[in-house]
Coordinates of C-alpha atoms in Angstrom, one line a residue:
M1 CA 120.5 69.7 85.6
N2 CA 117.1 71.3 84.8
S3 CA 116.2 74.8 86.1
S4 CA 113.9 73.3 88.8
G5 CA 116.7 71.2 90.2
A6 CA 119.1 74.2 90.1
R7 CA 116.6 76.3 91.9
T8 CA 116.2 73.7 94.6
I9 CA 119.9 73.7 95.2
D10 CA 119.9 77.5 95.3
A11 CA 117.0 77.5 97.8
T12 CA 118.9 75.1 100.1
A13 CA 122.1 77.3 99.9
F14 CA 120.0 80.4 100.6
L15 CA 118.4 79.0 103.7
A16 CA 121.8 77.8 104.9
E17 CA 123.2 81.4 104.5
Y18 CA 120.1 83.1 105.8
P19 CA 118.5 80.8 108.4
E20 CA 116.6 83.7 109.9
Y21 CA 114.4 83.7 106.7
G22 CA 112.7 80.7 108.2
E23 CA 111.2 83.0 110.9
T24 CA 109.2 84.9 108.2
T25 CA 107.0 82.0 106.9
V26 CA 103.9 83.9 107.8
L27 CA 104.6 86.0 104.7
D28 CA 104.6 82.8 102.6
E29 CA 101.2 82.0 103.9
L30 CA 99.9 85.4 103.1
R31 CA 101.5 85.2 99.6
D32 CA 99.4 82.1 99.0
T33 CA 96.2 83.8 100.2
E34 CA 96.1 87.6 100.4
Y35 CA 98.6 88.1 97.6
A36 CA 97.6 85.0 95.6
Y37 CA 96.9 87.2 92.5
L38 CA 100.6 87.5 91.9
D39 CA 101.1 83.8 91.2
E40 CA 97.7 83.4 89.6
Q41 CA 98.7 86.0 87.0
R42 CA 102.3 84.8 86.9
Q43 CA 103.6 88.2 88.0
V44 CA 107.1 88.8 89.5
Y45 CA 106.7 92.1 91.2
L46 CA 110.0 93.9 91.9
D47 CA 109.0 97.5 92.2
Y48 CA 108.0 98.1 95.9
T49 CA 109.9 101.4 96.0
G50 CA 107.5 102.5 93.2
A51 CA 104.4 101.2 95.0
G52 CA 103.5 98.6 97.6
L53 CA 101.0 95.8 97.0
A54 CA 97.6 95.6 98.7
A55 CA 96.3 92.5 100.4
T56 CA 92.9 91.2 99.3
A57 CA 91.9 91.8 103.0
Q58 CA 92.4 95.5 102.5
H59 CA 90.0 95.6 99.6
R60 CA 87.4 93.6 101.6
A61 CA 87.7 96.0 104.5
H62 CA 87.0 98.9 102.2
D63 CA 83.9 97.3 100.7
E64 CA 82.6 96.4 104.2
W65 CA 82.9 99.9 105.8
V66 CA 81.7 101.8 102.7
T67 CA 78.6 99.6 102.2
A68 CA 77.8 99.6 105.9
G69 CA 77.2 103.3 106.1
C70 CA 76.4 106.6 104.4
Y71 CA 79.1 109.3 104.2
G72 CA 79.1 112.9 103.1
N73 CA 81.4 115.9 103.0
P74 CA 83.0 116.2 106.4
H75 CA 82.7 120.0 106.6
S76 CA 79.3 119.9 108.3
D77 CA 77.4 118.7 111.3
N78 CA 74.8 116.5 109.6
P79 CA 74.7 112.7 110.2
T80 CA 76.6 111.7 107.0
S81 CA 79.2 114.4 107.5
L82 CA 79.8 113.4 111.1
A83 CA 80.1 109.7 110.0
A84 CA 82.8 110.7 107.4
T85 CA 84.6 112.9 110.0
A86 CA 84.7 110.1 112.5
R87 CA 86.3 107.8 109.9
V88 CA 88.9 110.4 108.9
E89 CA 89.8 111.2 112.5
A90 CA 90.2 107.5 113.3
A91 CA 92.7 107.2 110.5
R92 CA 94.5 110.3 111.8
A93 CA 94.7 108.7 115.2
A94 CA 96.1 105.5 113.7
V95 CA 98.9 107.6 112.0
Y96 CA 99.8 109.2 115.3
A97 CA 100.0 105.9 117.0
Y98 CA 102.0 104.3 114.1
F99 CA 104.7 106.9 114.3
N100 CA 104.6 107.3 118.1
A101 CA 103.9 111.0 117.4
A102 CA 102.2 112.7 120.3
P103 CA 99.2 114.7 119.1
E104 CA 100.2 117.6 121.4
K105 CA 103.6 117.7 119.6
Y106 CA 102.6 116.8 116.0
A107 CA 99.9 117.4 113.5
V108 CA 98.9 114.8 110.9
I109 CA 97.9 116.5 107.6
F110 CA 96.4 114.3 104.9
T111 CA 97.7 115.1 101.4
A112 CA 97.5 113.4 98.0
N113 CA 101.0 111.9 98.4
A114 CA 104.5 112.6 99.8
T115 CA 105.1 115.1 96.9
A116 CA 102.2 117.2 98.0
A117 CA 103.4 117.1 101.5
C118 CA 106.8 118.4 100.4
R119 CA 105.1 121.2 98.5
L120 CA 103.2 122.3 101.6
V121 CA 106.4 122.8 103.4
G122 CA 108.3 124.4 100.5
E123 CA 105.7 127.0 99.6
A124 CA 105.1 128.1 103.2
Y125 CA 108.6 127.9 104.7
P126 CA 109.9 131.4 105.8
F127 CA 112.9 131.4 103.4
D128 CA 114.6 134.8 103.0
R129 CA 118.1 136.2 102.3
S130 CA 119.3 135.2 105.8
T131 CA 118.2 131.6 105.7
A132 CA 119.5 128.5 103.8
L133 CA 118.1 125.3 102.3
V134 CA 120.6 122.5 102.7
L135 CA 119.9 119.3 100.7
T136 CA 121.8 116.1 100.3
A137 CA 122.5 115.3 96.7
D138 CA 120.7 112.0 97.3
N139 CA 117.1 113.2 97.2
H140 CA 113.9 112.5 95.3
N141 CA 112.9 115.3 92.9
S142 CA 110.0 116.1 95.1
V143 CA 112.5 117.2 97.7
N144 CA 114.9 118.8 95.2
G145 CA 112.0 121.0 94.1
L146 CA 112.1 122.8 97.4
R147 CA 115.1 124.8 96.0
A148 CA 112.6 126.6 93.6
F149 CA 110.8 128.0 96.6
A150 CA 114.0 128.9 98.3
A151 CA 115.3 130.7 95.2
A152 CA 112.1 132.7 94.8
K153 CA 112.7 134.1 98.3
H154 CA 116.4 134.7 97.7
A155 CA 117.5 132.0 100.2
R156 CA 120.8 130.2 99.7
T157 CA 120.6 126.6 98.5
E158 CA 123.5 124.2 99.2
Y159 CA 124.0 120.6 98.3
V160 CA 125.9 118.0 100.4
Y161 CA 127.4 115.8 97.7
I162 CA 127.8 112.0 97.6
T163 CA 131.2 110.4 97.9
G164 CA 132.5 106.9 97.4
T165 CA 131.2 103.9 95.5
E166 CA 128.6 103.2 98.2
L167 CA 126.9 106.5 97.3
R168 CA 126.8 107.7 100.8
V169 CA 126.9 111.3 102.2
S170 CA 129.5 111.8 104.9
E171 CA 128.5 113.3 108.2
Q172 CA 131.6 115.5 108.0
S173 CA 130.1 117.1 104.9
V174 CA 126.7 117.5 106.5
R175 CA 128.3 119.2 109.5
A176 CA 130.3 121.5 107.2
A177 CA 127.2 122.6 105.3
L178 CA 125.1 123.1 108.4
S179 CA 127.8 125.1 110.1
R180 CA 128.5 127.4 107.2
R181 CA 127.1 130.9 107.6
S182 CA 126.8 133.8 105.2
L183 CA 127.2 137.4 106.4
R184 CA 123.5 137.9 106.2
E185 CA 122.9 134.9 108.4
I186 CA 125.3 136.2 111.0
C187 CA 123.7 139.6 111.0
A188 CA 120.2 138.1 111.3
A189 CA 121.2 135.8 114.1
T190 CA 122.6 138.8 116.0
A191 CA 119.5 140.8 115.4
T192 CA 117.1 138.1 116.6
R193 CA 119.5 136.8 119.3
G194 CA 119.3 133.3 118.0
T195 CA 115.4 132.9 118.3
R196 CA 114.9 132.1 114.6
R197 CA 115.8 129.0 112.6
R198 CA 118.7 129.2 110.2
G199 CA 116.8 127.3 107.5
L200 CA 115.7 123.9 106.4
F201 CA 117.8 120.7 106.0
A202 CA 116.1 118.0 103.9
Y203 CA 117.3 114.4 103.3
P204 CA 115.8 110.9 102.8
A205 CA 115.8 108.3 105.5
Q206 CA 116.4 105.9 102.7
S207 CA 117.5 106.5 99.1
N208 CA 114.9 105.6 96.5
F209 CA 117.8 105.0 94.1
S210 CA 120.5 103.0 95.9
G211 CA 118.7 101.9 99.1
V212 CA 121.3 103.7 101.2
Q213 CA 119.9 104.5 104.7
H214 CA 121.2 107.8 105.9
P215 CA 121.6 108.3 109.7
L216 CA 118.5 109.3 111.5
E217 CA 120.8 111.0 114.0
W218 CA 121.2 113.8 111.5
V219 CA 117.8 115.1 112.6
E220 CA 119.2 116.1 116.1
L221 CA 122.5 117.2 114.5
A222 CA 120.7 119.7 112.3
H223 CA 118.7 120.9 115.2
E224 CA 121.9 121.6 117.1
Y225 CA 122.9 123.8 114.2
G226 CA 119.6 125.7 114.3
F227 CA 117.9 124.0 111.3
D228 CA 114.4 122.6 110.8
V229 CA 114.5 119.1 109.3
L230 CA 112.4 117.6 106.5
L231 CA 113.0 113.8 106.7
D232 CA 111.7 112.1 103.5
A233 CA 110.3 108.8 104.8
A234 CA 108.6 107.6 101.7
A235 CA 111.1 104.9 100.8
Y236 CA 112.0 104.0 104.4
V237 CA 108.7 103.2 106.1
P238 CA 107.5 100.3 103.9
A239 CA 110.0 98.0 105.7
N240 CA 111.2 100.1 108.8
T241 CA 109.7 101.6 111.9
L242 CA 110.0 105.3 112.4
D243 CA 109.5 106.5 116.0
L244 CA 109.1 110.3 116.0
E245 CA 109.6 110.5 119.8
A246 CA 113.1 109.1 119.2
V247 CA 113.7 110.9 115.9
P248 CA 112.0 114.3 116.3
A249 CA 112.0 115.4 112.6
D250 CA 110.0 118.6 112.0
F251 CA 108.4 117.6 108.7
V252 CA 107.9 114.0 107.6
P253 CA 106.3 113.3 104.1
V254 CA 104.8 109.8 103.5
S255 CA 102.9 108.2 100.7
W256 CA 100.7 105.4 102.1
Y257 CA 100.4 103.4 98.9
K258 CA 104.2 102.8 99.1
V259 CA 103.7 101.2 102.5
F260 CA 100.7 98.9 101.8
G261 CA 99.5 99.5 98.3
Y262 CA 96.0 100.8 98.9
P263 CA 94.6 103.4 98.9
T264 CA 96.5 105.4 96.3
G265 CA 96.1 109.1 96.2
V266 CA 96.6 109.5 100.0
G267 CA 99.7 110.6 101.8
C268 CA 100.4 112.8 104.7
L269 CA 102.7 115.4 106.2
I270 CA 103.5 114.7 109.8
A271 CA 104.7 118.0 111.2
R272 CA 105.8 119.2 114.6
R273 CA 103.4 121.9 115.8
D274 CA 106.1 124.3 116.7
A275 CA 107.7 124.1 113.3
L276 CA 104.2 124.3 111.6
A277 CA 103.6 127.6 113.4
R278 CA 106.6 129.1 111.6
L279 CA 105.2 128.4 108.2
R280 CA 103.3 131.1 106.3
R281 CA 100.9 129.8 103.6
P282 CA 100.9 131.8 100.4
W283 CA 97.2 131.3 99.8
F284 CA 94.0 129.9 101.5
A285 CA 91.2 127.6 100.4
G286 CA 88.0 126.0 101.6
G287 CA 88.6 123.9 104.6
S288 CA 91.8 125.7 105.7
I289 CA 90.4 129.0 107.0
R290 CA 88.5 130.1 110.1
A291 CA 87.0 133.2 108.6
V292 CA 87.3 135.3 105.4
S293 CA 85.9 138.6 104.1
V294 CA 85.5 139.5 100.4
R295 CA 84.6 143.2 101.0
G296 CA 87.0 143.5 103.9
G297 CA 89.9 141.8 102.0
W298 CA 91.0 139.8 105.0
H299 CA 91.1 136.1 106.2
T300 CA 92.3 134.2 109.2
M301 CA 93.6 130.7 108.9
A302 CA 92.3 127.7 110.8
P303 CA 94.4 126.6 113.8
G304 CA 97.2 124.0 113.5
G305 CA 97.2 121.3 110.8
T306 CA 93.7 122.3 109.7
A307 CA 95.2 125.3 108.0
F308 CA 97.1 123.0 105.7
E309 CA 94.3 120.5 104.6
D310 CA 92.9 122.3 101.6
G311 CA 89.4 121.5 100.4
T312 CA 87.6 118.3 101.1
A313 CA 89.5 115.3 102.3
N314 CA 89.3 112.1 100.3
F315 CA 86.9 110.8 102.8
L316 CA 86.2 107.5 101.0
A317 CA 89.9 106.7 100.9
V318 CA 91.6 108.2 103.9
P319 CA 89.8 105.7 106.3
D320 CA 91.5 102.9 104.4
V321 CA 94.9 104.2 105.9
E322 CA 93.7 102.9 109.2
H323 CA 93.0 99.4 107.8
G324 CA 96.4 99.4 106.0
I325 CA 98.2 100.3 109.2
D326 CA 96.3 97.6 111.1
W327 CA 97.3 95.1 108.3
V328 CA 101.1 95.7 108.5
R329 CA 101.1 96.0 112.3
G330 CA 99.4 92.7 112.5
I331 CA 102.2 91.1 110.4
G332 CA 104.9 93.0 112.2
M333 CA 107.3 95.4 110.6
D334 CA 110.2 93.4 112.0
V335 CA 109.1 90.4 110.0
I336 CA 108.8 92.4 106.8
R337 CA 112.2 93.9 107.4
Q338 CA 113.9 90.6 108.2
R339 CA 112.5 89.0 105.0
T340 CA 113.5 91.8 102.7
R341 CA 117.0 92.0 104.3
C342 CA 117.6 88.2 103.7
L343 CA 116.3 88.4 100.1
T344 CA 118.3 91.6 99.3
G345 CA 121.5 90.1 100.8
W346 CA 121.1 87.0 98.6
L347 CA 120.4 89.1 95.5
L348 CA 123.5 91.3 96.1
D349 CA 125.7 88.3 96.6
R350 CA 124.5 86.4 93.5
L351 CA 124.5 89.4 91.2
A352 CA 128.1 90.3 92.2
A353 CA 129.2 86.7 91.4
L354 CA 127.8 86.7 87.8
E355 CA 130.4 86.8 85.1
H356 CA 130.8 86.3 81.4
D357 CA 133.1 83.5 80.2
N358 CA 135.9 86.1 79.6
G359 CA 135.8 87.0 83.3
M360 CA 134.1 90.3 82.8
P361 CA 131.3 91.0 85.4
L362 CA 127.8 90.7 84.2
V363 CA 126.4 93.3 86.6
R364 CA 127.4 96.7 88.0
I365 CA 125.8 97.5 91.3
Y366 CA 125.4 101.1 92.4
G367 CA 125.5 101.6 96.2
P368 CA 126.3 99.3 99.1
R369 CA 127.2 95.7 98.2
T370 CA 126.2 94.4 101.7
M371 CA 123.2 94.9 103.9
V372 CA 125.0 97.3 106.3
G373 CA 123.2 100.6 106.3
R374 CA 120.9 99.9 103.4
G375 CA 117.3 98.9 102.6
A376 CA 115.8 96.5 100.0
T377 CA 116.3 98.7 96.9
V378 CA 119.1 97.7 94.5
A379 CA 120.2 99.8 91.5
L380 CA 122.3 98.2 88.8
N381 CA 123.1 97.9 85.2
I382 CA 123.7 94.8 83.1
L383 CA 127.0 94.7 81.2
D384 CA 127.9 93.0 77.9
P385 CA 131.0 90.9 77.5
A386 CA 133.0 94.0 76.6
G387 CA 132.0 95.8 79.7
A388 CA 129.5 98.2 78.0
V389 CA 126.2 99.0 79.7
V390 CA 123.2 97.2 78.1
D391 CA 120.6 99.8 77.2
E392 CA 118.0 100.0 79.9
R393 CA 115.3 100.1 77.2
L394 CA 116.2 96.7 76.0
V395 CA 116.1 95.4 79.6
A396 CA 112.7 97.0 80.1
R397 CA 111.3 95.3 77.0
E398 CA 112.7 91.9 77.7
S399 CA 112.0 91.9 81.4
S400 CA 108.4 92.8 80.7
A401 CA 108.1 90.0 78.2
A402 CA 109.4 87.7 80.9
G403 CA 106.7 88.8 83.3
L404 CA 109.0 90.9 85.6
S405 CA 107.8 94.2 86.9
L406 CA 110.9 96.3 87.7
R407 CA 111.9 99.9 87.2
T408 CA 114.3 101.4 84.7
G409 CA 115.4 105.0 84.2
C410 CA 116.6 107.7 86.5
F411 CA 114.0 107.2 89.3
C412 CA 113.6 110.9 89.9
N413 CA 116.8 111.1 91.8
P414 CA 119.4 112.9 89.6
G415 CA 121.9 113.4 92.4
S416 CA 122.4 109.8 93.0
G417 CA 122.4 109.0 89.3
E418 CA 125.1 111.6 88.6
A419 CA 127.2 110.2 91.4
A420 CA 126.7 106.6 90.3
F421 CA 127.8 107.4 86.7
G422 CA 130.6 109.7 87.8
L423 CA 129.4 112.6 85.8
D424 CA 131.5 115.7 85.7
R425 CA 130.0 118.7 87.6
T426 CA 131.5 121.2 85.2
A427 CA 129.9 119.4 82.2
L428 CA 126.5 119.3 84.0
R429 CA 126.6 123.0 84.7
R430 CA 127.4 123.8 81.1
M431 CA 124.1 122.1 80.2
A432 CA 122.2 124.7 82.1
G433 CA 122.5 127.1 79.2
R434 CA 122.2 124.5 76.4
Q435 CA 119.0 123.7 74.6
V436 CA 118.4 120.0 73.9
R437 CA 115.5 118.7 71.8
T438 CA 115.3 115.1 73.2
I439 CA 116.2 113.1 76.2
D440 CA 118.5 111.0 74.0
E441 CA 120.4 114.2 73.0
Y442 CA 120.8 115.1 76.6
V443 CA 122.1 111.6 77.5
A444 CA 124.7 111.9 74.7
A445 CA 125.7 115.4 75.7
I446 CA 126.5 114.7 79.3
G447 CA 128.3 111.4 78.4
L448 CA 125.9 108.9 80.0
P449 CA 126.4 105.3 78.8
S450 CA 122.7 104.7 79.0
G451 CA 119.5 106.6 80.0
G452 CA 119.7 105.3 83.6
A453 CA 119.8 102.1 85.6
I454 CA 117.7 99.2 86.6
R455 CA 116.0 99.2 90.0
V456 CA 114.9 96.1 91.8
S457 CA 113.1 96.6 95.1
L458 CA 111.5 94.0 97.5
G459 CA 108.6 94.2 99.9
I460 CA 105.9 92.6 101.9
A461 CA 104.9 89.8 99.4
S462 CA 108.4 89.1 98.0
N463 CA 109.7 85.6 98.2
F464 CA 112.8 83.6 97.1
S465 CA 111.3 82.6 93.8
D466 CA 110.8 86.2 92.8
V467 CA 114.5 87.0 93.5
Q468 CA 115.7 83.9 91.7
R469 CA 113.5 84.6 88.7
F470 CA 115.3 88.0 88.4
I471 CA 118.7 86.4 88.8
D472 CA 117.9 83.9 86.1
F473 CA 116.7 86.7 83.8
V474 CA 120.0 88.6 84.3
G475 CA 121.8 85.3 83.4
T476 CA 120.2 85.4 79.9
Y477 CA 122.6 88.3 79.0
R478 CA 125.7 86.1 79.8
N479 CA 128.1 86.1 76.8
R480 CA 125.6 88.0 74.7
P481 CA 126.4 91.0 72.6
C482 CA 123.5 93.4 73.0
D483 CA 124.0 96.0 70.2
G484 CA 122.0 96.2 67.0
H485 CA 118.6 96.4 68.6
E486 CA 116.1 99.0 67.4
L487 CA 114.8 100.8 70.4
P488 CA 112.2 103.5 70.8
P489 CA 113.4 107.1 71.6
R490 CA 113.5 108.0 75.3
E491 CA 110.6 110.2 76.1
Q492 CA 111.5 110.8 79.8
C493 CA 114.5 110.1 82.1

């Protein structure tokens, strides 16, 4: 049977197993029109956790509004400034509505990306010896980096570690970390009679490594223990709705290009105003102050979120956030979520079933094997007939040659990677004082079988053919020894 016939049989089996996929045909129509460039260029795009894809309609909308007006620096009252300000504020209003975040409760602060949003919180959070930073081990490095700000102010940092093959964090462990108090915390709580926060709890709504979706209920749990909450929504919101009236996180970083591809270079921090008032910025800049004196040596910050929007907003890009939000709302987030869930479930099932002729599995999946409590991101490694991990550099080279865009490496999430590979904590701590010259030397020193994993993630324009093309690609490693290849040195994780 040729590959076309086999694929037809697979498609029939897929629709029989996931009949609800038939309710998402609007995305097939959009694939043929608004995302037609994928098939025209024979691209198989499987990196939606890295970046979303933009519809042609979004680019048209940008051209139309930019060419229809004249826009200047928003920090003035002249006509071009007011025109730009109106566009930026319309985008801000769209963000409030999208997250059901009441403007009297929340501030929407435009940033370059989710990383910049995290930094705004970390550098201004009132850490001290009597506060704590609690992090789940499953976090992007943009969140892990908060520990540097905590350490600089002598705050305690504690990780809640991952357990089990599904790479989840248990609620019991979260409760234990949030309830733990040092002597300084007890003294400080007594002195202030419970009016201050005990610190910051930071975790992702969805893992950018494994696709695990951590409970949104942890936001209220942390509040009960006296913590502010930074909920990293960057990997979650491209296929899920986040209602901040129901999930009242204090700080929510978002990168808009991950949701709808365009514009890049625009993210935001959605922050509760009462939590924002507790922050103390370590500097000031143009656009973020109400008044400043050079001779007097004083300054006063602008009120609310304005104090956190440094310099001039990207006023020819921020307005495109409104168009992007309108685009995905017009499709329906439930439709996007349903499609990606069906495709991811099929992918997981078929990858788990692949074997070499000797009965050894062809794939090792990291994280949940079902769609319970997970999103459309799958981390895996390909195995050779002896059970050894196929070097991710070889997979990157050969998948690129086959026209597949997927991600390989550590994905800026070392905690999940360490748990997935079962790395010993003692050995990792020993590396803190050891100098290594190259990434390859580091990989060998900690006992990694490879430099990382392969990540496949699905999104708004994904279809059955994309998933099947990847499954077929993995099948090319069946019964195939993969040693003896000359590979370039690793320059980053």
